[in-house]
PDB file of N, CA and C in Angstrom:
ATOM      1  N   MET A   4     101.139 155.702 108.856  1.00 75.00           N
ATOM      2  CA  MET A   4     101.205 156.144 107.302  1.00 75.00           C
ATOM      3  C   MET A   4     101.933 157.405 107.061  1.00 75.00           C
ATOM      4  N   ASN A   5     103.002 157.676 106.338  1.00 82.00           N
ATOM      5  CA  ASN A   5     103.585 158.507 106.073  1.00 82.00           C
ATOM      6  C   ASN A   5     103.316 159.653 105.015  1.00 82.00           C
ATOM      7  N   ASP A   6     103.817 160.947 104.944  1.00 83.00           N
ATOM      8  CA  ASP A   6     103.529 161.725 104.461  1.00 83.00           C
ATOM      9  C   ASP A   6     102.918 161.626 103.122  1.00 83.00           C
ATOM     10  N   SER A   7     103.960 160.915 102.238  1.00 87.00           N
ATOM     11  CA  SER A   7     103.823 160.644 101.078  1.00 87.00           C
ATOM     12  C   SER A   7     102.487 159.464 100.860  1.00 87.00           C
ATOM     13  N   THR A   8     102.066 158.429 101.628  1.00 91.00           N
ATOM     14  CA  THR A   8     101.143 157.581 101.219  1.00 91.00           C
ATOM     15  C   THR A   8      99.787 158.432 101.504  1.00 91.00           C
ATOM     16  N   THR A   9      99.719 159.243 102.679  1.00 93.00           N
ATOM     17  CA  THR A   9      98.426 160.187 103.083  1.00 93.00           C
ATOM     18  C   THR A   9      98.259 160.737 102.006  1.00 93.00           C
ATOM     19  N   LEU A  10      99.330 161.858 101.421  1.00 94.00           N
ATOM     20  CA  LEU A  10      98.955 162.495  99.982  1.00 94.00           C
ATOM     21  C   LEU A  10      98.294 161.618  99.029  1.00 94.00           C
ATOM     22  N   TRP A  11      98.906 160.372  98.674  1.00 95.00           N
ATOM     23  CA  TRP A  11      98.321 159.854  97.460  1.00 95.00           C
ATOM     24  C   TRP A  11      96.966 159.069  97.788  1.00 95.00           C
ATOM     25  N   VAL A  12      96.759 158.702  99.190  1.00 96.00           N
ATOM     26  CA  VAL A  12      95.356 158.313  99.609  1.00 96.00           C
ATOM     27  C   VAL A  12      94.159 159.465  99.481  1.00 96.00           C
ATOM     28  N   ALA A  13      94.758 160.803  99.989  1.00 96.00           N
ATOM     29  CA  ALA A  13      93.886 162.105  99.768  1.00 96.00           C
ATOM     30  C   ALA A  13      93.589 162.142  98.404  1.00 96.00           C
ATOM     31  N   LEU A  14      94.462 162.158  97.322  1.00 96.00           N
ATOM     32  CA  LEU A  14      94.437 162.175  95.928  1.00 96.00           C
ATOM     33  C   LEU A  14      93.660 161.235  95.198  1.00 96.00           C
ATOM     34  N   GLY A  15      93.636 160.198  95.618  1.00 97.00           N
ATOM     35  CA  GLY A  15      92.868 159.100  95.046  1.00 97.00           C
ATOM     36  C   GLY A  15      91.313 159.482  95.824  1.00 97.00           C
ATOM     37  N   ILE A  16      91.282 159.881  96.920  1.00 97.00           N
ATOM     38  CA  ILE A  16      89.523 160.185  97.393  1.00 97.00           C
ATOM     39  C   ILE A  16      89.274 161.249  96.396  1.00 97.00           C
ATOM     40  N   ALA A  17      90.139 162.045  96.388  1.00 97.00           N
ATOM     41  CA  ALA A  17      89.749 163.371  95.494  1.00 97.00           C
ATOM     42  C   ALA A  17      89.302 163.182  94.232  1.00 97.00           C
ATOM     43  N   CYS A  18      90.081 162.285  93.535  1.00 97.00           N
ATOM     44  CA  CYS A  18      89.683 161.554  92.067  1.00 97.00           C
ATOM     45  C   CYS A  18      88.516 160.872  92.172  1.00 97.00           C
ATOM     46  N   VAL A  19      88.016 159.941  93.029  1.00 97.00           N
ATOM     47  CA  VAL A  19      86.761 159.279  92.860  1.00 97.00           C
ATOM     48  C   VAL A  19      85.876 160.279  93.199  1.00 97.00           C
ATOM     49  N   GLY A  20      85.826 161.272  94.289  1.00 97.00           N
ATOM     50  CA  GLY A  20      84.918 161.947  94.398  1.00 97.00           C
ATOM     51  C   GLY A  20      84.590 162.742  93.091  1.00 97.00           C
ATOM     52  N   ALA A  21      85.821 163.340  92.410  1.00 97.00           N
ATOM     53  CA  ALA A  21      85.405 164.277  91.377  1.00 97.00           C
ATOM     54  C   ALA A  21      84.987 163.453  90.279  1.00 97.00           C
ATOM     55  N   TYR A  22      85.161 162.255  90.104  1.00 97.00           N
ATOM     56  CA  TYR A  22      84.656 161.255  89.041  1.00 97.00           C
ATOM     57  C   TYR A  22      83.082 160.699  89.624  1.00 97.00           C
ATOM     58  N   LEU A  23      82.512 160.764  90.736  1.00 97.00           N
ATOM     59  CA  LEU A  23      81.383 160.662  91.371  1.00 97.00           C
ATOM     60  C   LEU A  23      80.270 161.794  91.125  1.00 97.00           C
ATOM     61  N   LEU A  24      81.044 162.915  91.321  1.00 94.00           N
ATOM     62  CA  LEU A  24      80.370 164.258  91.051  1.00 94.00           C
ATOM     63  C   LEU A  24      80.198 164.352  89.591  1.00 94.00           C
ATOM     64  N   LYS A  25      80.943 164.410  88.878  1.00 94.00           N
ATOM     65  CA  LYS A  25      80.900 164.243  87.011  1.00 94.00           C
ATOM     66  C   LYS A  25      79.838 163.328  86.574  1.00 94.00           C
ATOM     67  N   TRP A  26      79.874 162.092  87.246  1.00 95.00           N
ATOM     68  CA  TRP A  26      78.703 161.044  87.052  1.00 95.00           C
ATOM     69  C   TRP A  26      77.328 161.486  87.285  1.00 95.00           C
ATOM     70  N   ALA A  27      77.209 162.064  88.595  1.00 93.00           N
ATOM     71  CA  ALA A  27      75.866 162.148  89.232  1.00 93.00           C
ATOM     72  C   ALA A  27      75.675 163.454  88.231  1.00 93.00           C
ATOM     73  N   GLY A  28      76.198 164.410  87.896  1.00 87.00           N
ATOM     74  CA  GLY A  28      75.821 165.582  86.847  1.00 87.00           C
ATOM     75  C   GLY A  28      75.222 165.032  85.831  1.00 87.00           C
ATOM     76  N   MET A  29      76.025 164.104  84.999  1.00 89.00           N
ATOM     77  CA  MET A  29      75.811 163.417  83.721  1.00 89.00           C
ATOM     78  C   MET A  29      74.534 162.965  83.828  1.00 89.00           C
ATOM     79  N   SER A  30      73.958 162.210  85.042  1.00 92.00           N
ATOM     80  CA  SER A  30      72.989 161.413  85.108  1.00 92.00           C
ATOM     81  C   SER A  30      71.578 162.137  85.667  1.00 92.00           C
ATOM     82  N   LEU A  31      71.882 163.063  85.687  1.00 89.00           N
ATOM     83  CA  LEU A  31      70.236 164.258  85.940  1.00 89.00           C
ATOM     84  C   LEU A  31      69.566 163.741  84.823  1.00 89.00           C
ATOM     85  N   PRO A  32      68.376 163.477  85.543  1.00 91.00           N
ATOM     86  CA  PRO A  32      67.473 163.667  84.116  1.00 91.00           C
ATOM     87  C   PRO A  32      67.304 164.967  83.435  1.00 91.00           C
ATOM     88  N   GLN A  33      66.484 164.921  82.189  1.00 90.00           N
ATOM     89  CA  GLN A  33      66.455 166.189  81.521  1.00 90.00           C
ATOM     90  C   GLN A  33      65.340 167.232  82.576  1.00 90.00           C
ATOM     91  N   GLN A  34      64.413 166.662  82.962  1.00 91.00           N
ATOM     92  CA  GLN A  34      63.412 167.576  83.360  1.00 91.00           C
ATOM     93  C   GLN A  34      64.068 168.234  84.237  1.00 91.00           C
ATOM     94  N   VAL A  35      64.971 167.353  85.322  1.00 88.00           N
ATOM     95  CA  VAL A  35      65.605 168.360  86.017  1.00 88.00           C
ATOM     96  C   VAL A  35      66.517 169.538  85.762  1.00 88.00           C
ATOM     97  N   LEU A  36      66.991 169.341  84.516  1.00 88.00           N
ATOM     98  CA  LEU A  36      68.340 170.153  83.975  1.00 88.00           C
ATOM     99  C   LEU A  36      67.041 171.640  83.033  1.00 88.00           C
ATOM    100  N   ASP A  37      66.048 171.115  82.838  1.00 90.00           N
ATOM    101  CA  ASP A  37      65.209 172.349  82.155  1.00 90.00           C
ATOM    102  C   ASP A  37      64.530 172.925  83.255  1.00 90.00           C
ATOM    103  N   ARG A  38      64.505 172.706  84.623  1.00 93.00           N
ATOM    104  CA  ARG A  38      63.859 173.822  85.384  1.00 93.00           C
ATOM    105  C   ARG A  38      64.481 175.184  85.475  1.00 93.00           C
ATOM    106  N   PRO A  39      63.956 176.208  85.471  1.00 94.00           N
ATOM    107  CA  PRO A  39      64.275 177.759  85.136  1.00 94.00           C
ATOM    108  C   PRO A  39      65.563 177.944  86.383  1.00 94.00           C
ATOM    109  N   THR A  40      65.320 177.436  87.864  1.00 93.00           N
ATOM    110  CA  THR A  40      66.273 177.548  88.657  1.00 93.00           C
ATOM    111  C   THR A  40      67.698 176.981  88.528  1.00 93.00           C
ATOM    112  N   ALA A  41      67.639 175.651  87.754  1.00 90.00           N
ATOM    113  CA  ALA A  41      69.114 175.230  87.170  1.00 90.00           C
ATOM    114  C   ALA A  41      69.565 175.816  86.324  1.00 90.00           C
ATOM    115  N   ARG A  42      68.693 176.229  85.178  1.00 91.00           N
ATOM    116  CA  ARG A  42      69.117 176.818  83.957  1.00 91.00           C
ATOM    117  C   ARG A  42      69.923 178.164  84.750  1.00 91.00           C
ATOM    118  N   ARG A  43      69.343 179.054  85.387  1.00 94.00           N
ATOM    119  CA  ARG A  43      69.789 179.954  85.775  1.00 94.00           C
ATOM    120  C   ARG A  43      71.450 179.931  86.730  1.00 94.00           C
ATOM    121  N   ALA A  44      71.492 179.031  87.434  1.00 92.00           N
ATOM    122  CA  ALA A  44      72.604 178.567  88.174  1.00 92.00           C
ATOM    123  C   ALA A  44      73.677 178.074  87.295  1.00 92.00           C
ATOM    124  N   ALA A  45      73.295 177.375  86.294  1.00 89.00           N
ATOM    125  CA  ALA A  45      74.228 176.791  85.157  1.00 89.00           C
ATOM    126  C   ALA A  45      74.855 177.952  84.836  1.00 89.00           C
ATOM    127  N   ALA A  46      74.022 179.160  84.386  1.00 93.00           N
ATOM    128  CA  ALA A  46      74.473 180.585  83.701  1.00 93.00           C
ATOM    129  C   ALA A  46      75.073 181.055  84.500  1.00 93.00           C
ATOM    130  N   LEU A  47      74.775 181.338  85.877  1.00 95.00           N
ATOM    131  CA  LEU A  47      75.540 182.311  86.643  1.00 95.00           C
ATOM    132  C   LEU A  47      76.805 181.412  87.403  1.00 95.00           C
ATOM    133  N   ILE A  48      76.772 179.983  87.643  1.00 94.00           N
ATOM    134  CA  ILE A  48      77.890 179.832  88.392  1.00 94.00           C
ATOM    135  C   ILE A  48      79.557 180.051  87.775  1.00 94.00           C
ATOM    136  N   PRO A  49      79.667 179.732  86.360  1.00 94.00           N
ATOM    137  CA  PRO A  49      80.966 180.264  85.731  1.00 94.00           C
ATOM    138  C   PRO A  49      81.380 181.631  85.891  1.00 94.00           C
ATOM    139  N   VAL A  50      80.174 182.312  86.057  1.00 94.00           N
ATOM    140  CA  VAL A  50      80.619 183.806  86.121  1.00 94.00           C
ATOM    141  C   VAL A  50      81.099 184.194  87.653  1.00 94.00           C
ATOM    142  N   ALA A  51      80.588 183.511  88.396  1.00 95.00           N
ATOM    143  CA  ALA A  51      80.797 183.800  89.756  1.00 95.00           C
ATOM    144  C   ALA A  51      82.313 183.431  89.920  1.00 95.00           C
ATOM    145  N   LEU A  52      82.555 181.948  89.827  1.00 95.00           N
ATOM    146  CA  LEU A  52      84.037 181.675  89.419  1.00 95.00           C
ATOM    147  C   LEU A  52      84.901 182.296  88.865  1.00 95.00           C
ATOM    148  N   LEU A  53      84.693 182.768  87.381  1.00 93.00           N
ATOM    149  CA  LEU A  53      85.761 183.642  87.142  1.00 93.00           C
ATOM    150  C   LEU A  53      85.890 184.862  87.903  1.00 93.00           C
ATOM    151  N   ALA A  54      84.705 185.242  88.284  1.00 92.00           N
ATOM    152  CA  ALA A  54      84.858 186.849  89.308  1.00 92.00           C
ATOM    153  C   ALA A  54      85.885 186.145  90.513  1.00 92.00           C
ATOM    154  N   ALA A  55      85.651 184.942  91.043  1.00 93.00           N
ATOM    155  CA  ALA A  55      86.396 184.894  92.202  1.00 93.00           C
ATOM    156  C   ALA A  55      87.834 184.773  91.794  1.00 93.00           C
ATOM    157  N   LEU A  56      88.290 184.507  90.915  1.00 93.00           N
ATOM    158  CA  LEU A  56      89.695 183.592  90.240  1.00 93.00           C
ATOM    159  C   LEU A  56      90.237 184.996  90.065  1.00 93.00           C
ATOM    160  N   VAL A  57      89.560 186.153  89.378  1.00 91.00           N
ATOM    161  CA  VAL A  57      90.030 187.402  89.072  1.00 91.00           C
ATOM    162  C   VAL A  57      90.375 188.313  90.568  1.00 91.00           C
ATOM    163  N   ALA A  58      89.244 188.252  91.163  1.00 89.00           N
ATOM    164  CA  ALA A  58      89.423 188.599  92.782  1.00 89.00           C
ATOM    165  C   ALA A  58      90.997 188.049  93.582  1.00 89.00           C
ATOM    166  N   VAL A  59      90.589 186.782  93.586  1.00 90.00           N
ATOM    167  CA  VAL A  59      91.926 186.011  93.961  1.00 90.00           C
ATOM    168  C   VAL A  59      93.176 186.425  93.624  1.00 90.00           C
ATOM    169  N   GLN A  60      93.311 186.663  92.300  1.00 89.00           N
ATOM    170  CA  GLN A  60      94.912 187.100  91.464  1.00 89.00           C
ATOM    171  C   GLN A  60      95.001 188.327  91.420  1.00 89.00           C
ATOM    172  N   VAL A  61      93.734 189.352  91.267  1.00 90.00           N
ATOM    173  CA  VAL A  61      94.148 190.515  91.603  1.00 90.00           C
ATOM    174  C   VAL A  61      94.708 191.275  93.087  1.00 90.00           C
ATOM    175  N   VAL A  62      93.879 190.657  94.145  1.00 89.00           N
ATOM    176  CA  VAL A  62      94.248 191.198  95.467  1.00 89.00           C
ATOM    177  C   VAL A  62      94.933 190.504  96.849  1.00 89.00           C
ATOM    178  N   ALA A  63      95.106 188.931  96.098  1.00 88.00           N
ATOM    179  CA  ALA A  63      96.079 188.342  96.894  1.00 88.00           C
ATOM    180  C   ALA A  63      97.586 188.032  96.460  1.00 88.00           C
ATOM    181  N   SER A  64      98.051 187.837  97.785  1.00 86.00           N
ATOM    182  CA  SER A  64      99.735 187.531  97.347  1.00 86.00           C
ATOM    183  C   SER A  64     100.119 186.790  98.256  1.00 86.00           C
ATOM    184  N   GLY A  65     100.144 185.113  98.115  1.00 84.00           N
ATOM    185  CA  GLY A  65     100.176 184.403  98.909  1.00 84.00           C
ATOM    186  C   GLY A  65      98.690 184.148  99.917  1.00 84.00           C
ATOM    187  N   THR A  66      99.260 184.418 101.192  1.00 86.00           N
ATOM    188  CA  THR A  66      98.033 184.390 102.162  1.00 86.00           C
ATOM    189  C   THR A  66      97.572 185.803 102.251  1.00 86.00           C
ATOM    190  N   ARG A  67      98.471 186.775 101.954  1.00 88.00           N
ATOM    191  CA  ARG A  67      97.992 188.392 102.476  1.00 88.00           C
ATOM    192  C   ARG A  67      97.313 188.823 101.038  1.00 88.00           C
ATOM    193  N   LEU A  68      96.497 190.274 101.676  1.00 88.00           N
ATOM    194  CA  LEU A  68      95.856 190.599 100.554  1.00 88.00           C
ATOM    195  C   LEU A  68      96.455 191.610 100.449  1.00 88.00           C
ATOM    196  N   VAL A  69      96.915 192.255  98.951  1.00 87.00           N
ATOM    197  CA  VAL A  69      97.884 192.988  98.595  1.00 87.00           C
ATOM    198  C   VAL A  69      97.040 194.069  97.473  1.00 87.00           C
ATOM    199  N   LEU A  70      97.143 195.462  97.925  1.00 88.00           N
ATOM    200  CA  LEU A  70      96.475 196.451  96.942  1.00 88.00           C
ATOM    201  C   LEU A  70      97.779 196.739  96.021  1.00 88.00           C
ATOM    202  N   ASP A  71      97.954 196.688  95.000  1.00 89.00           N
ATOM    203  CA  ASP A  71      98.880 197.135  94.029  1.00 89.00           C
ATOM    204  C   ASP A  71      98.711 197.285  92.665  1.00 89.00           C
ATOM    205  N   ALA A  72      99.657 197.349  91.649  1.00 92.00           N
ATOM    206  CA  ALA A  72      99.137 198.096  90.543  1.00 92.00           C
ATOM    207  C   ALA A  72      98.285 196.804  89.797  1.00 92.00           C
ATOM    208  N   ARG A  73      98.118 195.986  90.174  1.00 92.00           N
ATOM    209  CA  ARG A  73      97.099 195.083  89.644  1.00 92.00           C
ATOM    210  C   ARG A  73      95.755 195.482  89.748  1.00 92.00           C
ATOM    211  N   LEU A  74      95.510 196.120  90.615  1.00 93.00           N
ATOM    212  CA  LEU A  74      94.217 196.475  91.058  1.00 93.00           C
ATOM    213  C   LEU A  74      93.805 197.707  89.880  1.00 93.00           C
ATOM    214  N   ALA A  75      94.757 198.766  89.914  1.00 94.00           N
ATOM    215  CA  ALA A  75      94.310 199.417  88.870  1.00 94.00           C
ATOM    216  C   ALA A  75      94.353 198.939  87.712  1.00 94.00           C
ATOM    217  N   GLY A  76      94.966 198.139  87.220  1.00 94.00           N
ATOM    218  CA  GLY A  76      95.140 197.373  85.938  1.00 94.00           C
ATOM    219  C   GLY A  76      93.433 196.726  85.847  1.00 94.00           C
ATOM    220  N   LEU A  77      92.832 196.301  86.732  1.00 93.00           N
ATOM    221  CA  LEU A  77      91.756 195.796  86.810  1.00 93.00           C
ATOM    222  C   LEU A  77      90.786 197.076  86.607  1.00 93.00           C
ATOM    223  N   ALA A  78      90.871 198.174  87.294  1.00 95.00           N
ATOM    224  CA  ALA A  78      90.192 199.110  87.222  1.00 95.00           C
ATOM    225  C   ALA A  78      89.838 199.784  85.911  1.00 95.00           C
ATOM    226  N   PHE A  79      91.170 199.839  85.543  1.00 96.00           N
ATOM    227  CA  PHE A  79      91.301 200.155  83.837  1.00 96.00           C
ATOM    228  C   PHE A  79      90.135 199.136  82.919  1.00 96.00           C
ATOM    229  N   ALA A  80      90.597 197.680  83.035  1.00 95.00           N
ATOM    230  CA  ALA A  80      89.768 197.188  82.571  1.00 95.00           C
ATOM    231  C   ALA A  80      88.204 196.988  82.755  1.00 95.00           C
ATOM    232  N   VAL A  81      87.901 197.349  84.089  1.00 94.00           N
ATOM    233  CA  VAL A  81      86.412 197.596  84.240  1.00 94.00           C
ATOM    234  C   VAL A  81      85.810 198.778  83.374  1.00 94.00           C
ATOM    235  N   ALA A  82      86.654 199.767  83.351  1.00 96.00           N
ATOM    236  CA  ALA A  82      86.201 201.091  83.088  1.00 96.00           C
ATOM    237  C   ALA A  82      85.989 201.010  81.195  1.00 96.00           C
ATOM    238  N   ALA A  83      87.170 200.281  80.974  1.00 96.00           N
ATOM    239  CA  ALA A  83      87.000 199.803  79.257  1.00 96.00           C
ATOM    240  C   ALA A  83      85.934 199.116  79.053  1.00 96.00           C
ATOM    241  N   LEU A  84      85.420 198.004  80.041  1.00 95.00           N
ATOM    242  CA  LEU A  84      84.429 197.243  79.601  1.00 95.00           C
ATOM    243  C   LEU A  84      83.179 198.099  79.214  1.00 95.00           C
ATOM    244  N   LEU A  85      82.963 198.840  80.503  1.00 96.00           N
ATOM    245  CA  LEU A  85      81.881 199.731  80.615  1.00 96.00           C
ATOM    246  C   LEU A  85      81.897 200.693  79.438  1.00 96.00           C
ATOM    247  N   LEU A  86      82.591 201.134  78.921  1.00 97.00           N
ATOM    248  CA  LEU A  86      82.691 201.755  77.442  1.00 97.00           C
ATOM    249  C   LEU A  86      82.941 200.896  76.457  1.00 97.00           C
ATOM    250  N   ARG A  87      82.624 199.780  76.523  1.00 96.00           N
ATOM    251  CA  ARG A  87      82.448 198.913  75.422  1.00 96.00           C
ATOM    252  C   ARG A  87      83.675 198.778  74.298  1.00 96.00           C
ATOM    253  N   ALA A  88      84.944 198.752  75.277  1.00 96.00           N
ATOM    254  CA  ALA A  88      86.207 198.750  74.154  1.00 96.00           C
ATOM    255  C   ALA A  88      86.256 197.434  73.885  1.00 96.00           C
ATOM    256  N   PRO A  89      87.209 197.357  72.356  1.00 96.00           N
ATOM    257  CA  PRO A  89      87.449 195.659  72.199  1.00 96.00           C
ATOM    258  C   PRO A  89      88.276 194.868  72.859  1.00 96.00           C
ATOM    259  N   PHE A  90      88.094 193.709  72.987  1.00 94.00           N
ATOM    260  CA  PHE A  90      88.880 192.939  74.122  1.00 94.00           C
ATOM    261  C   PHE A  90      90.375 193.350  74.065  1.00 94.00           C
ATOM    262  N   LEU A  91      90.892 193.496  73.044  1.00 96.00           N
ATOM    263  CA  LEU A  91      92.313 193.426  72.838  1.00 96.00           C
ATOM    264  C   LEU A  91      92.990 195.088  73.685  1.00 96.00           C
ATOM    265  N   VAL A  92      91.869 195.991  73.703  1.00 96.00           N
ATOM    266  CA  VAL A  92      92.314 197.499  74.050  1.00 96.00           C
ATOM    267  C   VAL A  92      91.775 197.141  75.697  1.00 96.00           C
ATOM    268  N   VAL A  93      90.951 196.418  76.069  1.00 96.00           N
ATOM    269  CA  VAL A  93      90.607 195.784  77.635  1.00 96.00           C
ATOM    270  C   VAL A  93      92.032 195.414  78.086  1.00 96.00           C
ATOM    271  N   VAL A  94      92.562 194.023  77.385  1.00 95.00           N
ATOM    272  CA  VAL A  94      93.448 193.353  78.138  1.00 95.00           C
ATOM    273  C   VAL A  94      94.980 194.241  77.955  1.00 95.00           C
ATOM    274  N   PHE A  95      95.408 194.914  77.047  1.00 96.00           N
ATOM    275  CA  PHE A  95      96.557 195.482  76.520  1.00 96.00           C
ATOM    276  C   PHE A  95      96.445 196.730  77.568  1.00 96.00           C
ATOM    277  N   GLY A  96      95.312 197.577  77.566  1.00 96.00           N
ATOM    278  CA  GLY A  96      95.357 198.654  78.446  1.00 96.00           C
ATOM    279  C   GLY A  96      95.655 198.203  79.718  1.00 96.00           C
ATOM    280  N   ALA A  97      95.051 197.279  80.226  1.00 95.00           N
ATOM    281  CA  ALA A  97      95.304 197.108  81.643  1.00 95.00           C
ATOM    282  C   ALA A  97      96.664 196.600  82.178  1.00 95.00           C
ATOM    283  N   ALA A  98      97.260 195.810  81.132  1.00 95.00           N
ATOM    284  CA  ALA A  98      98.545 195.546  81.117  1.00 95.00           C
ATOM    285  C   ALA A  98      99.502 196.599  81.255  1.00 95.00           C
ATOM    286  N   VAL A  99      99.463 197.284  80.518  1.00 96.00           N
ATOM    287  CA  VAL A  99     100.050 198.791  80.181  1.00 96.00           C
ATOM    288  C   VAL A  99      99.878 199.439  81.457  1.00 96.00           C
ATOM    289  N   VAL A 100      98.863 199.664  82.132  1.00 95.00           N
ATOM    290  CA  VAL A 100      98.575 200.864  83.262  1.00 95.00           C
ATOM    291  C   VAL A 100      99.066 199.887  84.489  1.00 95.00           C
ATOM    292  N   ALA A 101      99.192 198.414  84.548  1.00 94.00           N
ATOM    293  CA  ALA A 101      99.743 197.967  86.011  1.00 94.00           C
ATOM    294  C   ALA A 101     100.996 198.271  85.660  1.00 94.00           C
ATOM    295  N   ALA A 102     101.953 197.920  84.288  1.00 95.00           N
ATOM    296  CA  ALA A 102     103.103 197.678  84.182  1.00 95.00           C
ATOM    297  C   ALA A 102     103.591 199.302  84.193  1.00 95.00           C
ATOM    298  N   LEU A 103     103.160 200.560  83.810  1.00 95.00           N
ATOM    299  CA  LEU A 103     103.389 201.829  84.044  1.00 95.00           C
ATOM    300  C   LEU A 103     103.552 202.303  85.617  1.00 95.00           C
ATOM    301  N   LEU A 104     102.530 201.693  86.317  1.00 94.00           N
ATOM    302  CA  LEU A 104     102.328 201.916  88.035  1.00 94.00           C
ATOM    303  C   LEU A 104     103.162 201.202  88.695  1.00 94.00           C
ATOM    304  N   ARG A 105     103.845 200.298  88.232  1.00 93.00           N
ATOM    305  CA  ARG A 105     104.997 199.027  88.866  1.00 93.00           C
ATOM    306  C   ARG A 105     106.248 199.586  88.365  1.00 93.00           C
ATOM    307  N   LEU A 106     106.225 200.299  87.211  1.00 93.00           N
ATOM    308  CA  LEU A 106     107.855 201.225  86.965  1.00 93.00           C
ATOM    309  C   LEU A 106     107.989 202.438  87.729  1.00 93.00           C
ATOM    310  N   ALA A 107     106.785 202.799  88.069  1.00 86.00           N
ATOM    311  CA  ALA A 107     106.408 204.457  88.912  1.00 86.00           C
ATOM    312  C   ALA A 107     107.402 204.069  90.175  1.00 86.00           C
TER     313      ALA A 107
END
């Protein structure tokens, strides 16, 4: 089996697995979904995934950890959020801080 065939087989298996996982989630009875643990997990999982995505995008460059201007931009965003700044101030402020540090 060559590399291209292996890739397509892996892609097909991943597609079937994703479909089955989605189907299993949609097939759960309502009493399972109404449990407090399930509700809490459903509320926290998106936040954890978004936090992980932000962390990877801020401190990773390829396979290396990098501390650069992006981290300062994130620090500004966190501080602005703690001060309850408007969303546009958070986003543009973080971008300006990161850009200014890259220029320096």
